[in-house]
PDB file of C-alpha atoms in Angstrom:
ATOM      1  CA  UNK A   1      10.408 -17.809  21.074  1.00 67.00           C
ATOM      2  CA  UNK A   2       9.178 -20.938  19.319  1.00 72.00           C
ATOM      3  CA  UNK A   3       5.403 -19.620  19.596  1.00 84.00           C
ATOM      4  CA  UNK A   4       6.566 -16.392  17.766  1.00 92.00           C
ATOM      5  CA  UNK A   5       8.904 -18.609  15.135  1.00 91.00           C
ATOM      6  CA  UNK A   6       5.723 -21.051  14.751  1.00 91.00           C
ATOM      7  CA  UNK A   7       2.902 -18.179  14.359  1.00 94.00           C
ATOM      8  CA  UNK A   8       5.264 -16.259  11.761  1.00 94.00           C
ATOM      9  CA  UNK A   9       5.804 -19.269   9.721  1.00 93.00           C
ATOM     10  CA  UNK A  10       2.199 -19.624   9.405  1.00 94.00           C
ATOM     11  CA  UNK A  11       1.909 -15.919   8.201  1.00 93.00           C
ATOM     12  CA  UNK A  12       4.909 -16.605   5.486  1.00 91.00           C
ATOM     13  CA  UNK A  13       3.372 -20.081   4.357  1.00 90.00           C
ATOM     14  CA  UNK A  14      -0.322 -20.478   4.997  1.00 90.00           C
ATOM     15  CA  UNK A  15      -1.503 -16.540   4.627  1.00 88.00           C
ATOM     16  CA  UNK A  16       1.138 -15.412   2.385  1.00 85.00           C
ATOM     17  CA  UNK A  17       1.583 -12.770   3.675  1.00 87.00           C
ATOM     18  CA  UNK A  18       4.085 -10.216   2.283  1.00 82.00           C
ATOM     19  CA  UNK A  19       7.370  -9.693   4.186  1.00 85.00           C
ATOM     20  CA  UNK A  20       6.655  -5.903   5.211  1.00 86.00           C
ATOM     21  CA  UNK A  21       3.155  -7.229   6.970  1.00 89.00           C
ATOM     22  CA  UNK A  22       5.260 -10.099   8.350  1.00 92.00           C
ATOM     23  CA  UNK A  23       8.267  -7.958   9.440  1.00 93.00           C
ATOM     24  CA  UNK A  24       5.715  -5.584  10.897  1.00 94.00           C
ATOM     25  CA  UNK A  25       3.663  -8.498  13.046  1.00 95.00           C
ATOM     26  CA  UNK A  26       7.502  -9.866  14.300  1.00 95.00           C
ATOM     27  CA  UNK A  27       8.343  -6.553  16.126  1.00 95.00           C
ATOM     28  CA  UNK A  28       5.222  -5.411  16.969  1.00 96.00           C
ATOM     29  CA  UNK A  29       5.418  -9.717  18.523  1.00 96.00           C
ATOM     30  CA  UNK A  30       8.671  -8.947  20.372  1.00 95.00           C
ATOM     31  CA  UNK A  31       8.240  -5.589  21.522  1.00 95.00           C
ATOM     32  CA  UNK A  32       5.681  -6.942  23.736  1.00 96.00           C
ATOM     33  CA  UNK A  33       7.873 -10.061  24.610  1.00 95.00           C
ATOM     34  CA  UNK A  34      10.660  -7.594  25.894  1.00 95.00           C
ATOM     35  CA  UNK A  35       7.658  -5.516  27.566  1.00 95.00           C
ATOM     36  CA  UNK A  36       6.912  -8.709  30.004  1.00 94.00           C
ATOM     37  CA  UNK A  37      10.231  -9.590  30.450  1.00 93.00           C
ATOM     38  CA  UNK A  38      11.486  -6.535  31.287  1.00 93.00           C
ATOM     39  CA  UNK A  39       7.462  -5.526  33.688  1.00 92.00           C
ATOM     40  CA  UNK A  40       6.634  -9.137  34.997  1.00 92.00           C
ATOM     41  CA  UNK A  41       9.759 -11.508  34.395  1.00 91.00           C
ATOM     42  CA  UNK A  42       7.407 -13.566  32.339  1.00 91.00           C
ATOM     43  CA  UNK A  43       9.291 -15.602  29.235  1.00 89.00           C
ATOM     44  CA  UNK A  44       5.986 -16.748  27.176  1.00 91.00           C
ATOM     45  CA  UNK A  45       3.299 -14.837  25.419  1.00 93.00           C
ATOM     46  CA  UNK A  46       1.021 -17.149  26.133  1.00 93.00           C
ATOM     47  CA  UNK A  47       0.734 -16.630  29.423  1.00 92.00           C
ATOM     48  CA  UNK A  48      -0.083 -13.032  29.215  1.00 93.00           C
ATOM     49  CA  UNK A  49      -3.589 -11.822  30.089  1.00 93.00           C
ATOM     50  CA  UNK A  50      -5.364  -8.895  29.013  1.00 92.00           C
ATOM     51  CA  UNK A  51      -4.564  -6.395  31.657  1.00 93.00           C
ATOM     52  CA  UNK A  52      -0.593  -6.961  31.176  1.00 94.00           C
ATOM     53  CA  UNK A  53      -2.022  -6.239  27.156  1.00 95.00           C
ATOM     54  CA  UNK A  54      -3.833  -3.266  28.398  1.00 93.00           C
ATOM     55  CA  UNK A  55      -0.919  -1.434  30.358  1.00 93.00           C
ATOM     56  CA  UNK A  56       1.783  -1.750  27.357  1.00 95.00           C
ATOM     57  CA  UNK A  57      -1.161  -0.323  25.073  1.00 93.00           C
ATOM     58  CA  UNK A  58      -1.328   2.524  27.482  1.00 90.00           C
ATOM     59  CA  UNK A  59       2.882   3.009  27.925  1.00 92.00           C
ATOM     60  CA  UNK A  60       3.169   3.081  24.379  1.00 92.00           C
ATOM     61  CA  UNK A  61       0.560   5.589  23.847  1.00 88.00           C
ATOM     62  CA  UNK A  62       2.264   7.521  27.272  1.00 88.00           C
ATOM     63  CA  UNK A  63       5.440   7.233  25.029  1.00 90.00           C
ATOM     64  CA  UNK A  64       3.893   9.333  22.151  1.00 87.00           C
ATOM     65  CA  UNK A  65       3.106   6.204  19.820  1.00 88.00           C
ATOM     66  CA  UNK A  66      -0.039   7.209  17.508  1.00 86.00           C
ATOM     67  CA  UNK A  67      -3.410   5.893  18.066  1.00 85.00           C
ATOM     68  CA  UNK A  68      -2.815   3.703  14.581  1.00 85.00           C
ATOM     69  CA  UNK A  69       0.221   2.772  15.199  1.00 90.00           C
ATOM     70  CA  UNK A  70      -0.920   1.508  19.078  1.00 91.00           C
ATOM     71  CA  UNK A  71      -3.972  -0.082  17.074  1.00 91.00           C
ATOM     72  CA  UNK A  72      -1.624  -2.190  14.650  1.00 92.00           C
ATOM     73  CA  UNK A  73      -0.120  -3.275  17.120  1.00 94.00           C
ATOM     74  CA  UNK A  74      -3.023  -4.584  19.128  1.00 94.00           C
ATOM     75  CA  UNK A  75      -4.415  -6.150  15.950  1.00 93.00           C
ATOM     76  CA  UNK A  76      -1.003  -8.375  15.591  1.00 95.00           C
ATOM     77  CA  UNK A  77      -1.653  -9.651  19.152  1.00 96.00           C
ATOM     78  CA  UNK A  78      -5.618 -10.304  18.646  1.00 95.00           C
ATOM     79  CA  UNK A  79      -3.758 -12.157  15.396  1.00 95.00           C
ATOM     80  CA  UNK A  80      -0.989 -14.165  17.183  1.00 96.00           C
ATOM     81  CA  UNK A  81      -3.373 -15.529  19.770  1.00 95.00           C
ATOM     82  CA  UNK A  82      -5.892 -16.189  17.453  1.00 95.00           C
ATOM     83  CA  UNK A  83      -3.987 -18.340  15.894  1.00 95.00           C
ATOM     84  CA  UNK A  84      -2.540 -19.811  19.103  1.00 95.00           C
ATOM     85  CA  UNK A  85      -6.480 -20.642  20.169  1.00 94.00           C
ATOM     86  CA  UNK A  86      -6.819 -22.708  17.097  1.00 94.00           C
ATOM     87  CA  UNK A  87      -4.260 -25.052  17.744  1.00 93.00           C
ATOM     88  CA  UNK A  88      -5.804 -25.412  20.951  1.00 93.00           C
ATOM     89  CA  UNK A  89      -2.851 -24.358  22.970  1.00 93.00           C
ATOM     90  CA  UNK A  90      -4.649 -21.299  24.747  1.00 94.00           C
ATOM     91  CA  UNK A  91      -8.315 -21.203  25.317  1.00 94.00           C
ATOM     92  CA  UNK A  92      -9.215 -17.825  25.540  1.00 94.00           C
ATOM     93  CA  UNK A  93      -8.129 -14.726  23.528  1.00 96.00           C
ATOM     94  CA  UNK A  94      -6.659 -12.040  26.131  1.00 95.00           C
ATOM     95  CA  UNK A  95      -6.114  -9.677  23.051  1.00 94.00           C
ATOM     96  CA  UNK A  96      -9.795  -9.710  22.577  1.00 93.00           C
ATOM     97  CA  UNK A  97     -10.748  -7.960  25.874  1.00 90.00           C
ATOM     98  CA  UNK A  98      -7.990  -4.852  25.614  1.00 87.00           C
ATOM     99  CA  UNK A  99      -9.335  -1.773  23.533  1.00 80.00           C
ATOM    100  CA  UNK A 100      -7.947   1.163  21.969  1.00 74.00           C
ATOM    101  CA  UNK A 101      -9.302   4.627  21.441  1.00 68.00           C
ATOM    102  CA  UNK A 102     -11.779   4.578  18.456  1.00 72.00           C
ATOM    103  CA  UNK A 103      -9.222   5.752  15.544  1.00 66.00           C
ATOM    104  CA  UNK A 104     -10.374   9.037  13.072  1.00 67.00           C
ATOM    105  CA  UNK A 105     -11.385   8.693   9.961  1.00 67.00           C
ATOM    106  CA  UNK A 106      -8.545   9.461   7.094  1.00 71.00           C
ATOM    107  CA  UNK A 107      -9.636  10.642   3.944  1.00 74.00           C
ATOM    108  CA  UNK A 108      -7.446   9.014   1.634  1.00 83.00           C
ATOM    109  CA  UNK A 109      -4.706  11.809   0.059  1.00 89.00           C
ATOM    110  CA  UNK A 110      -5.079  12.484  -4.224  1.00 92.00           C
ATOM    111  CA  UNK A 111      -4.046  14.514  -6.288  1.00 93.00           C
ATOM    112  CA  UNK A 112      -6.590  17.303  -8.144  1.00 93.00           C
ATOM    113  CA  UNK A 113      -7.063  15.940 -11.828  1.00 93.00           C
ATOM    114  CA  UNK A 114      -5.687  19.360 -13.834  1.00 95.00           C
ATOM    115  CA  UNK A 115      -2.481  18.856 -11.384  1.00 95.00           C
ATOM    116  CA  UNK A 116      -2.037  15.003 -12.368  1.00 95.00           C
ATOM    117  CA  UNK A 117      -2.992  15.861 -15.978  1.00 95.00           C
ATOM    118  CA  UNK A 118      -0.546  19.121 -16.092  1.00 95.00           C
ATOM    119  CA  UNK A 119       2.584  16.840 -14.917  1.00 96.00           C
ATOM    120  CA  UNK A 120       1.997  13.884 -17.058  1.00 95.00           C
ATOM    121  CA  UNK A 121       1.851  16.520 -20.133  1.00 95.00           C
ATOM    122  CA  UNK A 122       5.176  18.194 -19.102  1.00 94.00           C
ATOM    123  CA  UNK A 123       6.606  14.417 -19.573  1.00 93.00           C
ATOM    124  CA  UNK A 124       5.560  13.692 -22.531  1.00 89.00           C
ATOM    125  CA  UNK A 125       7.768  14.647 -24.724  1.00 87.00           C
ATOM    126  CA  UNK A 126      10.807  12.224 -23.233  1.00 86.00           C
ATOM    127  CA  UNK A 127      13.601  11.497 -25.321  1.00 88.00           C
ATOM    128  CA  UNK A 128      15.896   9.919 -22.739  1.00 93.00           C
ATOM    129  CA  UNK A 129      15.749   6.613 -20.832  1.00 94.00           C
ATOM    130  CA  UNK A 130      15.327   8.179 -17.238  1.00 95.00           C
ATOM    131  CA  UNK A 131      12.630  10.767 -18.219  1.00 95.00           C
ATOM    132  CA  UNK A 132      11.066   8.097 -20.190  1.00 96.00           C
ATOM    133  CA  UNK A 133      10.975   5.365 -17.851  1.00 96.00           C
ATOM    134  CA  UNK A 134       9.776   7.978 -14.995  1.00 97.00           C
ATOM    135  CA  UNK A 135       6.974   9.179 -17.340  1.00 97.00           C
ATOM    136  CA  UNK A 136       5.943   5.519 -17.773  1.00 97.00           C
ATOM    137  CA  UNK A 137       5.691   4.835 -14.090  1.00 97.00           C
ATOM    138  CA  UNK A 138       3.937   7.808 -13.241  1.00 97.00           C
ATOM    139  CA  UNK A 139       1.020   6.762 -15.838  1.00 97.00           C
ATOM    140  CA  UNK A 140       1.158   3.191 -15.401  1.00 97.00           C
ATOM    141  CA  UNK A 141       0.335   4.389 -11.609  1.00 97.00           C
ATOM    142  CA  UNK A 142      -2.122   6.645 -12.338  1.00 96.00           C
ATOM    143  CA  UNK A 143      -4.292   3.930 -15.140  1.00 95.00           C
ATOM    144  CA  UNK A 144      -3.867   1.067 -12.884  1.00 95.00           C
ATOM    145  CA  UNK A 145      -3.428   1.880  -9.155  1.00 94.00           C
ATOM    146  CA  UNK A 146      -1.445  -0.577  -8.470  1.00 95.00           C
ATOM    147  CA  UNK A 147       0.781  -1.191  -5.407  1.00 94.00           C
ATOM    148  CA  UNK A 148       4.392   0.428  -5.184  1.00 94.00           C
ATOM    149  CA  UNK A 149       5.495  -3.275  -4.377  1.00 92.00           C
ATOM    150  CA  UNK A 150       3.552  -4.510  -7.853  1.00 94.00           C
ATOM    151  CA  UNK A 151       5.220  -1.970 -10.033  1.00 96.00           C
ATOM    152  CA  UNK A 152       8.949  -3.032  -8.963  1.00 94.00           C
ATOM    153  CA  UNK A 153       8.090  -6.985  -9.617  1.00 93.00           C
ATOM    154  CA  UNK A 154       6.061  -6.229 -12.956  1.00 94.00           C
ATOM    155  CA  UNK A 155       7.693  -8.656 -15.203  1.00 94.00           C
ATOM    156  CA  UNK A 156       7.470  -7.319 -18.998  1.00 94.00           C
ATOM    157  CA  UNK A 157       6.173 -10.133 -19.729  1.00 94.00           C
ATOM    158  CA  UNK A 158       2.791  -9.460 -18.391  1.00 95.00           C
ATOM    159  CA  UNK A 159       2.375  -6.517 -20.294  1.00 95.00           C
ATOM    160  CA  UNK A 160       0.239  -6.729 -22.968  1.00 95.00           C
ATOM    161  CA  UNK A 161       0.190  -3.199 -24.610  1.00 95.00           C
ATOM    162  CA  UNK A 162      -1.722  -4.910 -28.427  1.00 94.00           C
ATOM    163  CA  UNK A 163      -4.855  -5.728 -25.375  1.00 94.00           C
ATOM    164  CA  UNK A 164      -3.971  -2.830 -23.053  1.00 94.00           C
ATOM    165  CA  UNK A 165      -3.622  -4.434 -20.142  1.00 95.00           C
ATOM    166  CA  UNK A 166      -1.060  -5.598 -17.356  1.00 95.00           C
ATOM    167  CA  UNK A 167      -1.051  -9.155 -15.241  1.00 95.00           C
ATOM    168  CA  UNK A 168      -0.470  -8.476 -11.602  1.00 92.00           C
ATOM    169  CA  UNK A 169       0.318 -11.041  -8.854  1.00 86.00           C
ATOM    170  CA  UNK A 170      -0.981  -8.596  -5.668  1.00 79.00           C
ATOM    171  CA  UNK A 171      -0.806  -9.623  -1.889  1.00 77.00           C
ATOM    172  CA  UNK A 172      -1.079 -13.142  -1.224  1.00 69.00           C
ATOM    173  CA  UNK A 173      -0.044 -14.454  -4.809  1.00 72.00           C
ATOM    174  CA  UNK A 174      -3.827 -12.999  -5.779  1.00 82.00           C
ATOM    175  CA  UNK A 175      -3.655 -12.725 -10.218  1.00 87.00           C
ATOM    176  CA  UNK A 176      -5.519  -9.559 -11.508  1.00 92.00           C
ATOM    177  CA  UNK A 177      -5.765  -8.165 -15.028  1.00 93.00           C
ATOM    178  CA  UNK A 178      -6.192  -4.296 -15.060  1.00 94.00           C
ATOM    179  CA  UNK A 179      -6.933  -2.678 -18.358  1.00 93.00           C
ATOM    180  CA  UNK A 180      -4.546   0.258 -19.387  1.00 94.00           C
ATOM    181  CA  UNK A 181      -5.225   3.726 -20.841  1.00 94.00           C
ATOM    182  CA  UNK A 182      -4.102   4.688 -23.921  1.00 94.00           C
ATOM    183  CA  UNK A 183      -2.036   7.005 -22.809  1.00 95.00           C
ATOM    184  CA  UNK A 184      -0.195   4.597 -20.204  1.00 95.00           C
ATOM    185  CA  UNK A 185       0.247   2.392 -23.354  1.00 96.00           C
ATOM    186  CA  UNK A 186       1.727   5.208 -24.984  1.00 96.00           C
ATOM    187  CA  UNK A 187       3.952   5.930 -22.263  1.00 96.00           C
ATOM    188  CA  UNK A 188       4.963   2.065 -21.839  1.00 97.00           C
ATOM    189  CA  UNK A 189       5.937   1.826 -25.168  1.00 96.00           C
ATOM    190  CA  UNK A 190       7.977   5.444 -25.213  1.00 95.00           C
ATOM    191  CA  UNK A 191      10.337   3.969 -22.463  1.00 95.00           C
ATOM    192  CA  UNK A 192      10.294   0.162 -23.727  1.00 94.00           C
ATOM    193  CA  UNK A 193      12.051   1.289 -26.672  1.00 93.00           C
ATOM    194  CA  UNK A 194      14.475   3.680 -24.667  1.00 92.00           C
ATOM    195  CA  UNK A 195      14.849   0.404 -22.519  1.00 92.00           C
ATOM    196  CA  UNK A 196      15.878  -1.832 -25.857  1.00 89.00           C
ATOM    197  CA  UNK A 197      18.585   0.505 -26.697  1.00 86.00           C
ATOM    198  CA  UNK A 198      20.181   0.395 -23.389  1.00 82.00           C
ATOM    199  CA  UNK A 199      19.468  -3.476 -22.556  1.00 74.00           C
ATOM    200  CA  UNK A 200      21.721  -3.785 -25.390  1.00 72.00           C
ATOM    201  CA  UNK A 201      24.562  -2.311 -23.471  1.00 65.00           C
ATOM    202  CA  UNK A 202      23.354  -3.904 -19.963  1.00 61.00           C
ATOM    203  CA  UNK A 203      22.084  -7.340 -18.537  1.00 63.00           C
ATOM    204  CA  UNK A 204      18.846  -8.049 -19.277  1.00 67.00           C
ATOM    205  CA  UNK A 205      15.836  -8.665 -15.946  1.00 76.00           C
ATOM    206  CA  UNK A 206      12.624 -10.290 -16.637  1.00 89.00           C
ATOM    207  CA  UNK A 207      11.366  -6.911 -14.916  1.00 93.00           C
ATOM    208  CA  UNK A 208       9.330  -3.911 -17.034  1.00 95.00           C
ATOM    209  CA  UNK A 209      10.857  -1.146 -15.291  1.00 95.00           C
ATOM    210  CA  UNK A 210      15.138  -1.297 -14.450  1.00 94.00           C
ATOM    211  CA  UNK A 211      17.719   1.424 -13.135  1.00 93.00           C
ATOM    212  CA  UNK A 212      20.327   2.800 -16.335  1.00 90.00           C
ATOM    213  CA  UNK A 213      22.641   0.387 -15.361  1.00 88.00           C
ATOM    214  CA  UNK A 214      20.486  -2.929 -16.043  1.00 87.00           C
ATOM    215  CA  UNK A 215      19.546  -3.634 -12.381  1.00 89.00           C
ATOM    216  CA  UNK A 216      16.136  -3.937 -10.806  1.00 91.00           C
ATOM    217  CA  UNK A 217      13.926  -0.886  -9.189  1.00 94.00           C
ATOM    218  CA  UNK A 218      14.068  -0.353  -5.745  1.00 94.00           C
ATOM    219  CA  UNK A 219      11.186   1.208  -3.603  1.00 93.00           C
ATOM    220  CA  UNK A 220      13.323   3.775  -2.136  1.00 94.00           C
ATOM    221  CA  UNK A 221      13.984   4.812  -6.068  1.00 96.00           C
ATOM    222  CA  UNK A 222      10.158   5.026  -7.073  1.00 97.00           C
ATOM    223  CA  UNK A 223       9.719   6.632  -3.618  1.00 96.00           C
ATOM    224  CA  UNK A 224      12.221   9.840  -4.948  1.00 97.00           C
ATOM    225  CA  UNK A 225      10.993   9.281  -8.475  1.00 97.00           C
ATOM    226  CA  UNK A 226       7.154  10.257  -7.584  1.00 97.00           C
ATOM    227  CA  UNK A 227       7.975  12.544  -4.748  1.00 96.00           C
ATOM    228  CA  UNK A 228       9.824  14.727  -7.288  1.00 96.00           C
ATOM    229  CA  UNK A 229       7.630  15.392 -10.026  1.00 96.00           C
ATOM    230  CA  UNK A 230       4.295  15.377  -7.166  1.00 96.00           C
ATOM    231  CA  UNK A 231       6.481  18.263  -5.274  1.00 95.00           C
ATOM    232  CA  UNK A 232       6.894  19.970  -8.848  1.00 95.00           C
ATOM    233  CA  UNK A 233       2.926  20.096  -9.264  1.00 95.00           C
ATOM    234  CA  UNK A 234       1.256  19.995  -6.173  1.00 93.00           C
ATOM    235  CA  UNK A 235       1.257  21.472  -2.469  1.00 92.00           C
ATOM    236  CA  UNK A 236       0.450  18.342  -0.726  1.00 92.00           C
ATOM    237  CA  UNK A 237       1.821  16.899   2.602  1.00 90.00           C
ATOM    238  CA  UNK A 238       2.404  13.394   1.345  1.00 91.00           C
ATOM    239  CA  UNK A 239       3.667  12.946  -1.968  1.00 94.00           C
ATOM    240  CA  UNK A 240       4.438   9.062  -2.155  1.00 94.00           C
ATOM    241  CA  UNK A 241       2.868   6.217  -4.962  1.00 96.00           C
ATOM    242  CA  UNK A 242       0.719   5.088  -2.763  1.00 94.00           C
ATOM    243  CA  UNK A 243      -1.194   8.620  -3.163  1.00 95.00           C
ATOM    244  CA  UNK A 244      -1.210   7.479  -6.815  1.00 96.00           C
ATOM    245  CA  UNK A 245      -2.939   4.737  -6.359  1.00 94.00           C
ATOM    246  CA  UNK A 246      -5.463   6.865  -4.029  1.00 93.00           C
ATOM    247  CA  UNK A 247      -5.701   9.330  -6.990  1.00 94.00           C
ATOM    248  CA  UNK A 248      -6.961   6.229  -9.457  1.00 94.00           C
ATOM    249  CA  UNK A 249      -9.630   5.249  -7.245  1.00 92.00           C
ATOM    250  CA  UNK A 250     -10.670   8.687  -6.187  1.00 91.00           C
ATOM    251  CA  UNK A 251     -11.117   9.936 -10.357  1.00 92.00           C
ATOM    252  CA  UNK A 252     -12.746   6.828 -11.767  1.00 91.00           C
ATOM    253  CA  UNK A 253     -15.164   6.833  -8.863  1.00 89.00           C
ATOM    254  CA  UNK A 254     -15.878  10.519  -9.356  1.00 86.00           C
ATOM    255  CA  UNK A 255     -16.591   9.593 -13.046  1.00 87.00           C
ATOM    256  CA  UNK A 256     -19.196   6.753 -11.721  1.00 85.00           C
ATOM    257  CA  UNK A 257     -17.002   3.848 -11.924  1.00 87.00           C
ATOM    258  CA  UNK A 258     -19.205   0.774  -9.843  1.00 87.00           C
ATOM    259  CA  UNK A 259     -17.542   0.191  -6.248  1.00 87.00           C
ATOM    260  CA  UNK A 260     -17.059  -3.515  -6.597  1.00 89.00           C
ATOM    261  CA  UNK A 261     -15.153  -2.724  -9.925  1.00 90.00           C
ATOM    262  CA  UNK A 262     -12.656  -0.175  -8.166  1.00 89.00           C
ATOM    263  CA  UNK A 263     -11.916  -2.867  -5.386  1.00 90.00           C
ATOM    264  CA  UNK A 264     -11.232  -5.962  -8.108  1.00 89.00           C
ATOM    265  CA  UNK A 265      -8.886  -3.428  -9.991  1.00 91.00           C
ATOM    266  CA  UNK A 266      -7.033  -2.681  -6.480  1.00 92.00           C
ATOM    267  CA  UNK A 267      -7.148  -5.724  -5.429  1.00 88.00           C
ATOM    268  CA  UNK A 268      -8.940  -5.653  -2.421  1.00 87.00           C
ATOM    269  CA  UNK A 269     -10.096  -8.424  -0.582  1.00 81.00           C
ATOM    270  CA  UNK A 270     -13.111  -6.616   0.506  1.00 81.00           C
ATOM    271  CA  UNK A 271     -15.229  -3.721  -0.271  1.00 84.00           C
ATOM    272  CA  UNK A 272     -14.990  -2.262   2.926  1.00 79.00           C
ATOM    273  CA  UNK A 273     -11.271  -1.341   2.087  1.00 79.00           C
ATOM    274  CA  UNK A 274     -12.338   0.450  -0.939  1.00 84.00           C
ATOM    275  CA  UNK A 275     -15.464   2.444   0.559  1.00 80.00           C
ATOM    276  CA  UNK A 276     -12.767   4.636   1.535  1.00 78.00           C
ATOM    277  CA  UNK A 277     -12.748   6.346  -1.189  1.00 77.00           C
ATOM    278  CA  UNK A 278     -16.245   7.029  -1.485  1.00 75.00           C
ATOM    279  CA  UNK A 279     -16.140  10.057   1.366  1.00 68.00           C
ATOM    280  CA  UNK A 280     -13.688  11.659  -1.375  1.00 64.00           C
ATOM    281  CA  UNK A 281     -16.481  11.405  -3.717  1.00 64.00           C
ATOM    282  CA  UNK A 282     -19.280  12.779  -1.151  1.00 63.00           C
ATOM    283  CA  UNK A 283     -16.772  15.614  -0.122  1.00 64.00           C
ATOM    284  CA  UNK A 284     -16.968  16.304  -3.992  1.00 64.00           C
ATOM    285  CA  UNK A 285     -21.101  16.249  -4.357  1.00 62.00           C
ATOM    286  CA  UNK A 286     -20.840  18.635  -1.464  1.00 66.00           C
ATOM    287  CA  UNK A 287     -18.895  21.233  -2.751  1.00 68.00           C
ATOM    288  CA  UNK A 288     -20.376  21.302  -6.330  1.00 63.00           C
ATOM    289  CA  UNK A 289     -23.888  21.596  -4.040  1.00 60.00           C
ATOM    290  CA  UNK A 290     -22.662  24.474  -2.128  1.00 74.00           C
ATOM    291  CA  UNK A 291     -21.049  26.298  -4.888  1.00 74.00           C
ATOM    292  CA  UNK A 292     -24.337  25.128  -7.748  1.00 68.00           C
ATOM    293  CA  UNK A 293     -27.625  24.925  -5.434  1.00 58.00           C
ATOM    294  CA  UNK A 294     -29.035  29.016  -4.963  1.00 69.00           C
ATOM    295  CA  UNK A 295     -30.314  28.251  -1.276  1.00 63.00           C
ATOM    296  CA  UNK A 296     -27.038  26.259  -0.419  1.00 54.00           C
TER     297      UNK A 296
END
């Protein structure tokens, strides 16, 4: 559908969008597009209203589809014609009208601080490649929060362990310095001398963290990598690097670290994203109230 082709162009030139967000928006695009084809013989998007919207909101949710998944989806539509009603080829936004049940609140999975500190200790002593590079990306998680999809295109380059700090290119090309802990530096430097020994042997990749046989990280790898040692220290459902970088936020907050600071070093384009992690913080002050105040 040229419409489709023309809006997801846009997304890939003019938002920058990364390809996961952009894969996401082109199903979510022609799921609907087979839904009116297949309900109302009707060929073009753009010629959907918002009660044809509303009934394949409700059959997906009929179908078992969760109320965040059906709202993603609605939110690529309210995008799509959006964009449509700016290059004046459609008026009105039929997305706009169609509404979704109001979606829970998540509080944002992390890891307990003794649990995070206990597992980094048991790698510390690393004397291999593997166990070193693992060790490294576990910390350099944990002091920067960064983005699964950051780590695996870190260049080495853009480490600068004299400075303690790391240059990171997040979603939409956005630049970022993050300062690193000393113990992340520590950690960096354990595996980038396990890494010179066995570049020797191997190719070498602009990137800071490679498999043993030269090539670049994959996110299924990291994926296996943190769900491994997590599994070995805590009891939690979800056990994936993006509860890493919900672990950063939630500690340095806890330790007073200013809001606005916590979204520049996640890279957040606004602070609403990061108040998320301030209900962690409040479910703290509650607890230590209920457990410290005599009349609690």
């Amino acid at each position: 559908m040229i419409s489709i082709a023309a809006f997801i162009q846009y997304l890939e030139t003019e938002k920058r969008y990364s390809t996961h967000t952009v894969t996401a928006y082109s199903v979510d695009l022609s799921q609907f597009a087979e839904f009116l084809k297949k309900q109302y013989e009707m060929s073009d998007l753009l010629q959907a209203d918002h009660r044809q919207i509303r009934t394949w909101l409700a059959e997906l949710m009929n179908d078992g589809q969760s109320e965040r998944s059906v709202h993603r989806k609605l939110s690529s539509l309210k995008s799509f014609y959006k964009y449509h009603c700016k290059q004046g080829v459609i008026s009105i936004n039929p997305a706009n009208k169609a509404v979704t049940p109001k979606l829970k609140k998540r509080l944002p999975t992390f890891v307990e601080e003794k649990q995070m500190d206990d597992m980094l200790r048991s790698l510390s002593a690393a004397d291999d490649f593997e166990t070193a590079r693992d060790f490294a990306i576990l910390e350099l998680f944990y002091a920067s929060g960064i983005r699964l999809s950051e780590l695996i295109t870190l260049e080495e380059s853009k480490l600068d362990l004299q400075n303690r700090s790391i240059k990171v290119f997040g979603k939409r090309k956005k630049e970022r310095i993050i300062p690193l802990s000393s113990a992340a530096c520590e950690a960096l430097q354990l595996y980038i001398d396990q890494k010179k020994i066995l570049t020797n042997r191997t190719k070498s990749h602009p990137y800071l963290f490679i498999r043993e046989n030269g090539e670049m990280m994959y996110s299924g790898l990291v994926y296996r990598i943190v769900k491994k040692y997590l599994s070995q220290f805590t009891t939690l459902e979800k056990r994936s690097p993006h509860v890493l970088r919900h672990t950063f936020a939630t500690h340095i907050l806890n330790h007073g670290a200013n809001l606005n600071a916590v979204k520049d070093l996640l890279g957040h384009s606004s602070l609403a994203a990061t108040q998320v992690y301030t209900h962690n913080t409040v479910e703290k002050l509650k607890k230590t109230y209920q457990e410290a105040h005599p009349r609690a």
